[in-house]
Short mmCIF file of N, CA, C and O in Angstrom, two decimals:
data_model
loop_
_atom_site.label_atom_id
_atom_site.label_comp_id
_atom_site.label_asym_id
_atom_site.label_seq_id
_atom_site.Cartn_x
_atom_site.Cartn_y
_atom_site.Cartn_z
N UNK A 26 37.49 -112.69 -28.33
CA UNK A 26 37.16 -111.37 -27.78
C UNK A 26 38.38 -110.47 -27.85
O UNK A 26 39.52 -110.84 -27.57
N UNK A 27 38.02 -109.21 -28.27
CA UNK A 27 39.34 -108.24 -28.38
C UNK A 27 40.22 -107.75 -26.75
O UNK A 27 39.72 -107.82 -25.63
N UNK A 28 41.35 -107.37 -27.05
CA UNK A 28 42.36 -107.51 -26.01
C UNK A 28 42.97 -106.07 -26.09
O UNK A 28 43.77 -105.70 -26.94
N UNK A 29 42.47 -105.34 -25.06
CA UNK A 29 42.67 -103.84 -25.28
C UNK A 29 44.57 -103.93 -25.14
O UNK A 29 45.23 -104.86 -24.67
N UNK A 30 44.95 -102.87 -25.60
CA UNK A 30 46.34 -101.88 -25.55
C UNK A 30 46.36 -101.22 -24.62
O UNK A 30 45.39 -100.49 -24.42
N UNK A 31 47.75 -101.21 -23.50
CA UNK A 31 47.73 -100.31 -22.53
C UNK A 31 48.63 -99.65 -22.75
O UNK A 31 49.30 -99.87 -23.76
N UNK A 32 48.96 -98.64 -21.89
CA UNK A 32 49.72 -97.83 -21.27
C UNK A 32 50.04 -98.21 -20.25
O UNK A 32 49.14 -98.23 -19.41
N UNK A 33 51.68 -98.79 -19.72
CA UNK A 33 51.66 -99.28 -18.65
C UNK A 33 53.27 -98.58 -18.12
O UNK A 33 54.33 -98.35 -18.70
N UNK A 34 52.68 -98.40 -16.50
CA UNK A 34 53.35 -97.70 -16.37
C UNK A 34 53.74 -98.03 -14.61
O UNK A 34 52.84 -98.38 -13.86
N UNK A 35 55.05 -97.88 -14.15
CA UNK A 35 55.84 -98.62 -13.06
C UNK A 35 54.60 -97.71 -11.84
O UNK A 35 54.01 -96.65 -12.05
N UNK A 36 54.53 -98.64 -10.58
CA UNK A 36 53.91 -97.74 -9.86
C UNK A 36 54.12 -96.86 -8.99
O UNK A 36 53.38 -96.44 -8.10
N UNK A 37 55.61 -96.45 -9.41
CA UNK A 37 56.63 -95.52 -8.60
C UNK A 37 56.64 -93.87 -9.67
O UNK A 37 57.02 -92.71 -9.58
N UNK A 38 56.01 -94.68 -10.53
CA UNK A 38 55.59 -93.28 -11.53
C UNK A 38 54.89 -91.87 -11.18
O UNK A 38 53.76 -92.24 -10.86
N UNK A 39 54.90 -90.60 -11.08
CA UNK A 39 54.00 -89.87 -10.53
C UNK A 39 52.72 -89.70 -10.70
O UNK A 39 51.89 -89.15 -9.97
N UNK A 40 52.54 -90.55 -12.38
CA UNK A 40 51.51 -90.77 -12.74
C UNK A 40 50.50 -91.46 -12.51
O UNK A 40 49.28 -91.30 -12.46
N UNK A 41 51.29 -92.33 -12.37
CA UNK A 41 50.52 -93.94 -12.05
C UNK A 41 49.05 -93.85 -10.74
O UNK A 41 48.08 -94.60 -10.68
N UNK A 42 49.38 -92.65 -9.83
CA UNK A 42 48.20 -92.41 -9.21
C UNK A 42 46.89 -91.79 -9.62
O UNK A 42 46.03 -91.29 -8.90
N UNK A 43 46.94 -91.92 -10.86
CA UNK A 43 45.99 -91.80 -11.73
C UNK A 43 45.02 -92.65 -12.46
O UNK A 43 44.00 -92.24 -13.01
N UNK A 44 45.47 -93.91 -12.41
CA UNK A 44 45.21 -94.72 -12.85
C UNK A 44 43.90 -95.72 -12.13
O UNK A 44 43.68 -95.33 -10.98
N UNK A 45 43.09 -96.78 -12.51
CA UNK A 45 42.03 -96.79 -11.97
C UNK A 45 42.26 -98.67 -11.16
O UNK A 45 41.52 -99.65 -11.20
N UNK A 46 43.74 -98.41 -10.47
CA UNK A 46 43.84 -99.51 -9.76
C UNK A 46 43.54 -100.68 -10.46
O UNK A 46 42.54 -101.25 -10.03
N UNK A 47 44.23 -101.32 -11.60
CA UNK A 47 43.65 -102.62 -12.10
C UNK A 47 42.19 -103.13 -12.50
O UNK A 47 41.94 -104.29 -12.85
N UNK A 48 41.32 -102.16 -12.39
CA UNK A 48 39.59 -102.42 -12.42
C UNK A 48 39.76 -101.48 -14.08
O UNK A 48 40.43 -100.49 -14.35
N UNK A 49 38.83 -102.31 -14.93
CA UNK A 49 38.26 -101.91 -16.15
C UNK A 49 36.99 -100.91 -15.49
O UNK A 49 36.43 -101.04 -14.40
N UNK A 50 36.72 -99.67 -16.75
CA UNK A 50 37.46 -99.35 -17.70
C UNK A 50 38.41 -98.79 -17.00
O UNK A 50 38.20 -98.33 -15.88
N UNK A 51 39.78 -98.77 -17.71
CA UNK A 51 41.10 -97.92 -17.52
C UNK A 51 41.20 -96.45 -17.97
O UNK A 51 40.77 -96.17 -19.09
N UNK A 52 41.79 -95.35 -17.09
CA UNK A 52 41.67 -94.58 -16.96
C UNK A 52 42.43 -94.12 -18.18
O UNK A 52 43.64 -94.35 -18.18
N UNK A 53 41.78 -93.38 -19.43
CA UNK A 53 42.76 -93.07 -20.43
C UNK A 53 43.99 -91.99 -19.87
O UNK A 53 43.99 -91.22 -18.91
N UNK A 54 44.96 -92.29 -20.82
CA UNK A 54 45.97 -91.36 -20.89
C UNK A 54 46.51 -90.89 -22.28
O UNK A 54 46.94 -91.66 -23.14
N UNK A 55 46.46 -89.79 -22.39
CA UNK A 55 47.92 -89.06 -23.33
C UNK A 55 48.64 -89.36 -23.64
O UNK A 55 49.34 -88.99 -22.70
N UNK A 56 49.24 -89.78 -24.21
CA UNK A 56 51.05 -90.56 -24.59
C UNK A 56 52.08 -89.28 -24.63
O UNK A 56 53.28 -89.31 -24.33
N UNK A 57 51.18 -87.94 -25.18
CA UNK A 57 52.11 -87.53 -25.10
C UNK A 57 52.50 -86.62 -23.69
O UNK A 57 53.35 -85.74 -23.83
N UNK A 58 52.14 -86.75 -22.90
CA UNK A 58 52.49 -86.59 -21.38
C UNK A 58 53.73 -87.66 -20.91
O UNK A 58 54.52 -87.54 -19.96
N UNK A 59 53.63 -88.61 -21.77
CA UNK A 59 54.98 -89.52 -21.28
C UNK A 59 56.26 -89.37 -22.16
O UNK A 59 56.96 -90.35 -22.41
N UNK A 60 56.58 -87.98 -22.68
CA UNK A 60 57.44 -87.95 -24.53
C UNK A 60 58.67 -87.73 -23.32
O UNK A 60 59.74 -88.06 -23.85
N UNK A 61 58.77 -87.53 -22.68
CA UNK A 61 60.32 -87.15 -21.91
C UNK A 61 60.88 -88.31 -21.25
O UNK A 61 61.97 -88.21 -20.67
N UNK A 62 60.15 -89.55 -21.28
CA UNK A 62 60.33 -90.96 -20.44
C UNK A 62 61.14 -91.45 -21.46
O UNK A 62 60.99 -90.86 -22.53
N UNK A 63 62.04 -92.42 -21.44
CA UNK A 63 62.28 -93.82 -21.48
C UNK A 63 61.89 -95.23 -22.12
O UNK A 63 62.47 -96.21 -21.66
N UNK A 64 61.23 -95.36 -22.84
CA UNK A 64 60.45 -96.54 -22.72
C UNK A 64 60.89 -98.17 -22.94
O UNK A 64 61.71 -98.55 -23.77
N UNK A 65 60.59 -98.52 -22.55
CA UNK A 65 60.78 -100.13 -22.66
C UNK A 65 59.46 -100.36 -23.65
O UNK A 65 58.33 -99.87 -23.53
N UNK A 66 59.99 -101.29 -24.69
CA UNK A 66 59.11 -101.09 -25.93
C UNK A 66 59.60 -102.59 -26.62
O UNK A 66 60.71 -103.13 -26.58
N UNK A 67 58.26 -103.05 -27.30
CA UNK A 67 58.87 -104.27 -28.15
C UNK A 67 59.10 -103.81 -29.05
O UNK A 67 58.92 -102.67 -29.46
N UNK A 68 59.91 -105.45 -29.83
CA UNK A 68 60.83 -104.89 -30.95
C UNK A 68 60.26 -105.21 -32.45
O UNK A 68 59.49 -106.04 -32.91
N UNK A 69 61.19 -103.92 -33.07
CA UNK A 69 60.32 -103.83 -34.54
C UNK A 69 59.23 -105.21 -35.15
O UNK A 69 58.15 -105.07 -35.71
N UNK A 70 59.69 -106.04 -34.94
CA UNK A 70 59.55 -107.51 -35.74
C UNK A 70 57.92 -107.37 -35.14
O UNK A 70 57.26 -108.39 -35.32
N UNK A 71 57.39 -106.55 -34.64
CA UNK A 71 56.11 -107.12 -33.88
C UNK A 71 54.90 -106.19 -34.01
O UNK A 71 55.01 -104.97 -34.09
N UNK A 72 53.56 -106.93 -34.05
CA UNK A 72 52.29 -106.24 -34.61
C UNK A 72 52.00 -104.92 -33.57
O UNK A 72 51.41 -103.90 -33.92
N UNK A 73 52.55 -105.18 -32.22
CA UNK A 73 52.05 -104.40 -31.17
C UNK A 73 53.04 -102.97 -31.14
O UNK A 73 52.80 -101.82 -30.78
N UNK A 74 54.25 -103.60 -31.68
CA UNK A 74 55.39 -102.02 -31.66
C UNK A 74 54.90 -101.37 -32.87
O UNK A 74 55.22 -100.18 -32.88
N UNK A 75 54.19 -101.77 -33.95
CA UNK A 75 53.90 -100.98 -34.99
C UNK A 75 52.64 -100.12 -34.61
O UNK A 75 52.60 -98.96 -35.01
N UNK A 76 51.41 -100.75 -33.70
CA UNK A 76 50.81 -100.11 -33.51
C UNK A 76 51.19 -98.42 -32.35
O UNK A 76 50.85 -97.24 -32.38
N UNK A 77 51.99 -99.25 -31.55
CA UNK A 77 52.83 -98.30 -30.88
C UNK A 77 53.81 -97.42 -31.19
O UNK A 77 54.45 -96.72 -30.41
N UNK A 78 53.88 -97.48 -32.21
CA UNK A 78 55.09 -96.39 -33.08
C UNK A 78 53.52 -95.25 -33.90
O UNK A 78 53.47 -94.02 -33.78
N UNK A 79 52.45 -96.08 -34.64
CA UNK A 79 51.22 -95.46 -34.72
C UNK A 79 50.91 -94.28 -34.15
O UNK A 79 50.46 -93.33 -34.78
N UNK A 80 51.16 -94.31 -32.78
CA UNK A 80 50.40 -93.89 -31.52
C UNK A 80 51.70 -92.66 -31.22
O UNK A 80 51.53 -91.51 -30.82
N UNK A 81 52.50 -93.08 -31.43
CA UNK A 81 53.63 -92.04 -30.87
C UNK A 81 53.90 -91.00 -31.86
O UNK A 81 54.17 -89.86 -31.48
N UNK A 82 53.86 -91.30 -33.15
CA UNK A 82 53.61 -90.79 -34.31
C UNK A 82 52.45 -89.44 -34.26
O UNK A 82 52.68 -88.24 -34.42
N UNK A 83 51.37 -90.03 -34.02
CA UNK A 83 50.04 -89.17 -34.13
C UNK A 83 50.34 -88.59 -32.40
O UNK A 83 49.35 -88.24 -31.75
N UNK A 84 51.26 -88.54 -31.96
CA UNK A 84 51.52 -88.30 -30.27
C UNK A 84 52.50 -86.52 -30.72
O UNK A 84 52.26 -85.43 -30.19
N UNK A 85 53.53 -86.80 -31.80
CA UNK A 85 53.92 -85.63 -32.19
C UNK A 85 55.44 -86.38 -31.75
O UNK A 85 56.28 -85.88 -32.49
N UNK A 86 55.85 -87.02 -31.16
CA UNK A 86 57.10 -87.36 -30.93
C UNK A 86 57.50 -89.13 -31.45
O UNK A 86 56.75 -89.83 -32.13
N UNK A 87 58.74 -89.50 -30.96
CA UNK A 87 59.46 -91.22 -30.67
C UNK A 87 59.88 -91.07 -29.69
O UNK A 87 60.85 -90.32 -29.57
N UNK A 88 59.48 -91.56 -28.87
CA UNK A 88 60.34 -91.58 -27.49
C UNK A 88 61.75 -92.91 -27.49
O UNK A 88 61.91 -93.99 -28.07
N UNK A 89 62.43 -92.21 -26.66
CA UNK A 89 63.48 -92.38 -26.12
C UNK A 89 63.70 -93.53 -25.90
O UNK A 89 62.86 -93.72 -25.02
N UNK A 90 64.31 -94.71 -26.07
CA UNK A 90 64.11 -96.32 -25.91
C UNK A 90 64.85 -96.70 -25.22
O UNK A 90 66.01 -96.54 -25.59
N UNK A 91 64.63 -97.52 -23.66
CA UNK A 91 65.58 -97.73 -22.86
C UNK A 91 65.93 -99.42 -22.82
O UNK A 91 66.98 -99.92 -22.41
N UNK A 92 64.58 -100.24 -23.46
CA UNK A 92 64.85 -101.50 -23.80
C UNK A 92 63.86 -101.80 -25.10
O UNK A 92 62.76 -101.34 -25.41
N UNK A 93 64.53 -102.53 -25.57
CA UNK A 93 63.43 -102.83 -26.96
C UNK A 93 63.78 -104.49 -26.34
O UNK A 93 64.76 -104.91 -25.73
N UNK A 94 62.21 -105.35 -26.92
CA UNK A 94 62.24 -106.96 -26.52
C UNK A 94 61.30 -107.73 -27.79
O UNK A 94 60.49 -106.97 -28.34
N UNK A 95 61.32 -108.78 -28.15
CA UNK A 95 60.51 -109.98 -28.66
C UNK A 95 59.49 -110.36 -27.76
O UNK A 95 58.34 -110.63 -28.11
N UNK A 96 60.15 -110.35 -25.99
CA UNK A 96 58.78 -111.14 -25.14
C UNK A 96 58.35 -109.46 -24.15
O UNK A 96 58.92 -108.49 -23.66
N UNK A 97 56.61 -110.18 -24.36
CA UNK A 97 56.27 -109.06 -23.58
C UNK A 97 56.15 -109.68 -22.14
O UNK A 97 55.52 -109.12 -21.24
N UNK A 98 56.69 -110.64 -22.02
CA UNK A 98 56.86 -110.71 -20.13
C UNK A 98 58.37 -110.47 -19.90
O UNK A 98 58.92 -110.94 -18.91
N UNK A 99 59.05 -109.73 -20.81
CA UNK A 99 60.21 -109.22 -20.33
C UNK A 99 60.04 -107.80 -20.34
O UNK A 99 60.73 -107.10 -19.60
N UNK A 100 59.04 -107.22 -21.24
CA UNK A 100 58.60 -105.69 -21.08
C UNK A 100 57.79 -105.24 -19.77
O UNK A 100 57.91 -104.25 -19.06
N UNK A 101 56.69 -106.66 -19.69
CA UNK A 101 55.90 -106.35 -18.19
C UNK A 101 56.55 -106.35 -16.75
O UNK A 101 56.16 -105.99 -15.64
N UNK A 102 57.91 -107.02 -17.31
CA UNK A 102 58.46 -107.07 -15.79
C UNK A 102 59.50 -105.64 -15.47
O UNK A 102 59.74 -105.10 -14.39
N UNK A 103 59.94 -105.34 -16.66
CA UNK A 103 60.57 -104.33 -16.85
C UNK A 103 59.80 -103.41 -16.07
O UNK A 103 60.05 -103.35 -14.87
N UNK A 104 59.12 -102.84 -16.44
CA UNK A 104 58.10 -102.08 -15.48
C UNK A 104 57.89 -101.99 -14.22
O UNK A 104 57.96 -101.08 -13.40
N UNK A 105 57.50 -103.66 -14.17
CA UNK A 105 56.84 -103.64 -12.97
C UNK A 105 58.54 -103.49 -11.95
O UNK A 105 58.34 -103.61 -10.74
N UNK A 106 59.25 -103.38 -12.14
CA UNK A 106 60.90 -103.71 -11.50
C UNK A 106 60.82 -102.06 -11.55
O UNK A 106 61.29 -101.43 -10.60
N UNK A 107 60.28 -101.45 -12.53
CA UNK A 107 60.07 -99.05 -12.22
C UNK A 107 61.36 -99.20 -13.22
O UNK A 107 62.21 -98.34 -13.01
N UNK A 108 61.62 -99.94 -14.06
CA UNK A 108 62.40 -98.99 -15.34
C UNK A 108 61.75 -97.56 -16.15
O UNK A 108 62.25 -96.46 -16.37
N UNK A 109 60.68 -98.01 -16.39
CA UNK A 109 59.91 -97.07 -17.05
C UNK A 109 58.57 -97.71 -17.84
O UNK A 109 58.22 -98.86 -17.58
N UNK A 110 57.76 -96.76 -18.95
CA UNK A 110 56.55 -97.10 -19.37
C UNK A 110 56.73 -97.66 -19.91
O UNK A 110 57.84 -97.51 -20.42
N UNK A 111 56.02 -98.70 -20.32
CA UNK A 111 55.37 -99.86 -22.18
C UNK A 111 54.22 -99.76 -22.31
O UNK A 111 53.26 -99.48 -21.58
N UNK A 112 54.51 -100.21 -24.17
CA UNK A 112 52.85 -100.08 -24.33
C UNK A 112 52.50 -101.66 -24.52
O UNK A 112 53.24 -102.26 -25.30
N UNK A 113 51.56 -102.32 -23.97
CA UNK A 113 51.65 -103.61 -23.96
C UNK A 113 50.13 -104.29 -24.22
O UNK A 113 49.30 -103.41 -24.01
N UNK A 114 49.55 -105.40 -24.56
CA UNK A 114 48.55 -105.85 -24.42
C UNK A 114 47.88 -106.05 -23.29
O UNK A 114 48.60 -106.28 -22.32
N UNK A 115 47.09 -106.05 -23.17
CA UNK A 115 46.19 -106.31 -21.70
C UNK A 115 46.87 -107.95 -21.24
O UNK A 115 47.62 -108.07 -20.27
N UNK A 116 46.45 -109.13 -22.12
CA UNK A 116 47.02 -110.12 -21.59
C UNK A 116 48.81 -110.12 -21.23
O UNK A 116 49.52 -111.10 -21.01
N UNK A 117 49.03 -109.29 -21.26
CA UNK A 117 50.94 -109.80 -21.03
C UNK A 117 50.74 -108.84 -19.43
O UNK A 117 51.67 -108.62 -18.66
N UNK A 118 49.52 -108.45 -19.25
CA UNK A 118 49.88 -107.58 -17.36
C UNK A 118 49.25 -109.16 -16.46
O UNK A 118 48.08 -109.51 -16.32
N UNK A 119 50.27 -109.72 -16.08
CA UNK A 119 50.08 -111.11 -15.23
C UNK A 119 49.38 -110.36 -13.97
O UNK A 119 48.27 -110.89 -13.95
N UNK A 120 49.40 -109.67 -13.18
CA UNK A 120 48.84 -108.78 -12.10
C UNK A 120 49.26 -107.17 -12.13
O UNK A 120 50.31 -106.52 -12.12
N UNK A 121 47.08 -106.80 -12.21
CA UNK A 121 47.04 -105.69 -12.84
C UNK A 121 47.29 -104.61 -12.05
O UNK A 121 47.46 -103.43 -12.36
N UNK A 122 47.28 -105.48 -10.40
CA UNK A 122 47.62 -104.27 -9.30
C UNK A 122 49.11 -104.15 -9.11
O UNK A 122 49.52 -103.41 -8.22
N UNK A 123 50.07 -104.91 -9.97
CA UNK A 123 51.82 -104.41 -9.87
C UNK A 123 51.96 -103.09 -10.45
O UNK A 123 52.61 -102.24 -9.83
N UNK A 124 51.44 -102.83 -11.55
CA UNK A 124 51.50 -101.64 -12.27
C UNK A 124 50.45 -100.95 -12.34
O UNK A 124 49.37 -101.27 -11.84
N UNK A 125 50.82 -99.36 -13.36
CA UNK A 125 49.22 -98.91 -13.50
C UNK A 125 49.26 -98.69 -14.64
O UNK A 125 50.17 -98.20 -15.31
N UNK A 126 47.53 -99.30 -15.13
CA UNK A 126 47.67 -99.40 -16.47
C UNK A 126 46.61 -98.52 -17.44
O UNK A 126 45.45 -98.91 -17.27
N UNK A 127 46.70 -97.64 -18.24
CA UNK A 127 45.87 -96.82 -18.71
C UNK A 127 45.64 -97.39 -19.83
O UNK A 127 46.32 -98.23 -20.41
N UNK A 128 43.93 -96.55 -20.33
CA UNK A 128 44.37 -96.79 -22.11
C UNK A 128 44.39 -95.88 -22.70
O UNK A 128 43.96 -94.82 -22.24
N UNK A 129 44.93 -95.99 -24.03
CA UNK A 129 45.31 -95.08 -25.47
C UNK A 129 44.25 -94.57 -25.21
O UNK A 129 43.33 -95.05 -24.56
N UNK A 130 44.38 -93.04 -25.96
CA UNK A 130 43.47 -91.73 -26.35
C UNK A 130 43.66 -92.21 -27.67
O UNK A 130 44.83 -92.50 -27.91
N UNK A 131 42.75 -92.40 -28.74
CA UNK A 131 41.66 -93.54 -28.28
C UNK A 131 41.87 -94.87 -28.06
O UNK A 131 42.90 -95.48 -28.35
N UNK A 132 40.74 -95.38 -27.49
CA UNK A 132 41.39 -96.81 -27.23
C UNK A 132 41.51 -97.66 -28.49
O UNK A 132 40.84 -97.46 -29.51
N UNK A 133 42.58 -98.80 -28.31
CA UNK A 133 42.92 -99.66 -29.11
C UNK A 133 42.76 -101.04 -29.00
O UNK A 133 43.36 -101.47 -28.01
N UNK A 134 42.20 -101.86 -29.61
CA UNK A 134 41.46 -102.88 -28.96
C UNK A 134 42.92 -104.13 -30.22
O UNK A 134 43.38 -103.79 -31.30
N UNK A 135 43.10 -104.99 -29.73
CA UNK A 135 43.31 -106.44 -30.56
C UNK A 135 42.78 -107.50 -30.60
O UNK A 135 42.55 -108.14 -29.57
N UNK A 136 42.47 -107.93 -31.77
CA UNK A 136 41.23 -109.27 -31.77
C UNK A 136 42.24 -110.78 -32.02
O UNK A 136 43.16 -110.86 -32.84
N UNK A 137 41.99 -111.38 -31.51
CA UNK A 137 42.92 -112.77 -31.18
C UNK A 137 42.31 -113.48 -32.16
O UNK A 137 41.10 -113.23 -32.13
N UNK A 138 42.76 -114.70 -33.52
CA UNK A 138 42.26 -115.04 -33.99
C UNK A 138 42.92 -116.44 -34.23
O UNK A 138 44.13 -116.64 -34.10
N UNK A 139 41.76 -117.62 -34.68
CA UNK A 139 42.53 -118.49 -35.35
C UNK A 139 41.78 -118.50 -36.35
O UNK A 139 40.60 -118.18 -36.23
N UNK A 140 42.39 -118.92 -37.67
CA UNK A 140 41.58 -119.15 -39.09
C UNK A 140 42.13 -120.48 -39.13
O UNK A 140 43.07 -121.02 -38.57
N UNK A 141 40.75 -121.08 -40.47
CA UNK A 141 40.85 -121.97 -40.80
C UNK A 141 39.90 -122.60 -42.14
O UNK A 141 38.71 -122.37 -42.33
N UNK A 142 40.44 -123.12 -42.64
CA UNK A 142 39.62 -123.31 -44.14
C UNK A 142 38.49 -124.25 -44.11
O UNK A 142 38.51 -125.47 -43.99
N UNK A 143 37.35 -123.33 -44.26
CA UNK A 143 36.31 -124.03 -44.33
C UNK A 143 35.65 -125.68 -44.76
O UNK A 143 35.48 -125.98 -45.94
N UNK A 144 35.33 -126.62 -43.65
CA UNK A 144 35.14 -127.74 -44.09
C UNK A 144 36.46 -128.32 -43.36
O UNK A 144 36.10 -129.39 -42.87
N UNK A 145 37.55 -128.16 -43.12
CA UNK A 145 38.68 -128.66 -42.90
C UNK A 145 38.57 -129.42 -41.28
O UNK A 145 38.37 -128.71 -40.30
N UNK A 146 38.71 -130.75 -41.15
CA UNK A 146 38.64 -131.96 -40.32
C UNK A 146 39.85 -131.82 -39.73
O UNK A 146 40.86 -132.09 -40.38
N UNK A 147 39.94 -131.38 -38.36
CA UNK A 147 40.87 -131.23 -37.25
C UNK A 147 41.41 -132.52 -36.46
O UNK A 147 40.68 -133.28 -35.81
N UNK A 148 42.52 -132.61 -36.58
CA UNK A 148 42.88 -134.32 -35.86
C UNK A 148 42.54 -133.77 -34.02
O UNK A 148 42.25 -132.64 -33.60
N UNK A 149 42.70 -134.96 -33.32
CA UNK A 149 42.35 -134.69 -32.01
C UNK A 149 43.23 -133.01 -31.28
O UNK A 149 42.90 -132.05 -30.60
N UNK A 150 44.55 -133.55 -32.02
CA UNK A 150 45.88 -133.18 -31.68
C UNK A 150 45.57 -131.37 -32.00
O UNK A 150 46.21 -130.62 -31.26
N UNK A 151 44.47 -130.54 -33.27
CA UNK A 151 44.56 -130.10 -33.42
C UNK A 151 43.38 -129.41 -32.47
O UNK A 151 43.64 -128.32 -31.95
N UNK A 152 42.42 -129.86 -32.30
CA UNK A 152 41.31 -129.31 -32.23
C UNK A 152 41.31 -129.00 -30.19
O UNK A 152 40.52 -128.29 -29.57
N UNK A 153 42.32 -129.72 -29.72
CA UNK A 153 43.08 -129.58 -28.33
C UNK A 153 43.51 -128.41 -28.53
O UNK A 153 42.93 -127.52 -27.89
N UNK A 154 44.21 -128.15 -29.10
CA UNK A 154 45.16 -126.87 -29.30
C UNK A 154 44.28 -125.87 -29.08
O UNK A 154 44.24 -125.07 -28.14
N UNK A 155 43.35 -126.03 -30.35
CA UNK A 155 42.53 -124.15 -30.59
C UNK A 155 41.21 -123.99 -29.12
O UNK A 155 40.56 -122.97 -28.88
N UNK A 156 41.14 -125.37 -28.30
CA UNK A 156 40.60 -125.31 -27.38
C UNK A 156 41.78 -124.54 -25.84
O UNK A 156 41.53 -123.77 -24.91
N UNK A 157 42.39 -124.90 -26.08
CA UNK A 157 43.92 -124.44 -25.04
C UNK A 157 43.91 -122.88 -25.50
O UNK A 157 44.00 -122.04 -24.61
N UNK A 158 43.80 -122.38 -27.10
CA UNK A 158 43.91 -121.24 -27.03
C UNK A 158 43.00 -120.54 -26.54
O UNK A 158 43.28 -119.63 -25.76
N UNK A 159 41.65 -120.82 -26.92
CA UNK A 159 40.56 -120.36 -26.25
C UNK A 159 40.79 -119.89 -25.09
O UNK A 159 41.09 -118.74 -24.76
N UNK A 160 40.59 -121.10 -24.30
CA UNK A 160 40.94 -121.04 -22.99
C UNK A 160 41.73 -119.74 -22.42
O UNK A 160 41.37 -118.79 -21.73
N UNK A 161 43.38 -120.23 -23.21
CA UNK A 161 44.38 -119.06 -22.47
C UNK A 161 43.84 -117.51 -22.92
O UNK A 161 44.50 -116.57 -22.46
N UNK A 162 43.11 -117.31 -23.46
CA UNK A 162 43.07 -115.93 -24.29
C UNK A 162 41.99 -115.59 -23.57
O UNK A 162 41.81 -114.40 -23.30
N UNK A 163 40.96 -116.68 -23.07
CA UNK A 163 39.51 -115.99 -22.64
C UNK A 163 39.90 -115.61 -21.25
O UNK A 163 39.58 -114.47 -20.92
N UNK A 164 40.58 -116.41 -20.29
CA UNK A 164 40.78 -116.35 -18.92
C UNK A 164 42.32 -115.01 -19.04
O UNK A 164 42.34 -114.30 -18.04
N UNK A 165 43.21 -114.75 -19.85
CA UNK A 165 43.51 -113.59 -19.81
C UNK A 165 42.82 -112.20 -19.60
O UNK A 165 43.09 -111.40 -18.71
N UNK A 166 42.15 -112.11 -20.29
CA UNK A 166 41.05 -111.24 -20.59
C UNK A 166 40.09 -111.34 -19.33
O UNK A 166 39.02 -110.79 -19.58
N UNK A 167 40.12 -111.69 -18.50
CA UNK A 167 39.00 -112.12 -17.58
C UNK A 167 39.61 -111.34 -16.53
O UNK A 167 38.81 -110.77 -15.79
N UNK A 168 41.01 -111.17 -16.28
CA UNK A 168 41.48 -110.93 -15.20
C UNK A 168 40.91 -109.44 -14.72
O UNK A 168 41.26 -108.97 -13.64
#
């Protein structure tokens, strides 16, 4: 199941009282209402900063970078600690009432996938795994 893109933003923000308290759907936002912020942002190497450079792009600006990261539970905490905004996946907000979290104008959804070549016989060892992912990805999404 796809894994929306937020806008996430500390809840000391002026904004953030805008937001629809952790309950889906999330209250969209503008990005470019946030072009004078800061952001804590992952780093180049990653599918989610490209989409987020996307977004800032078609926003009219780059904002200002106050941390760039590899892990997004070092971006979510960033936040949630009131450094400033990220744009982050839905699964990396561990609790949705620390922060407030909007979505992209328009929204942006990510689809979680595993592939695998048709016919191909999974040892125990493997077929544990893509069950664990399941799991972690469906009960993310649940929150």
């Amino acid at each position: 199941s796809p894994c929306e893109i937020l806008i996430v933003l500390p809840l000391s923000h002026p904004m953030s009282s805008l937001a629809s308290k952790g309950k889906k759907p999330y209250t969209s936002l503008d990005l470019e209402l946030l072009k004078n912020e800061p952001f804590v942002l992952m780093s180049k190497a990653t599918r989610i900063r490209t989409i987020a450079d996307y977004h800032f792009m078609k926003s009219g600006f780059f904002p200002k970078i106050l941390l760039e990261t590899s892990l997004s539970s070092v971006a979510y905490e960033m936040v949630r600690q009131g450094a400033g905004p990220s744009i982050l996946m839905e699964s990396a907000i561990k609790d949705p009432e620390s922060v407030a979290c909007f979505s992209m104008n328009p929204r942006e959804y990510w689809k979680q996938s595993i592939a695998f070549r048709k016919g191909t016989i999974f040892t125990k060892a493997e077929t544990y795994f893509t069950e664990l992912a399941k799991e972690y990805f469906n009960s993310s999404l649940e929150k």
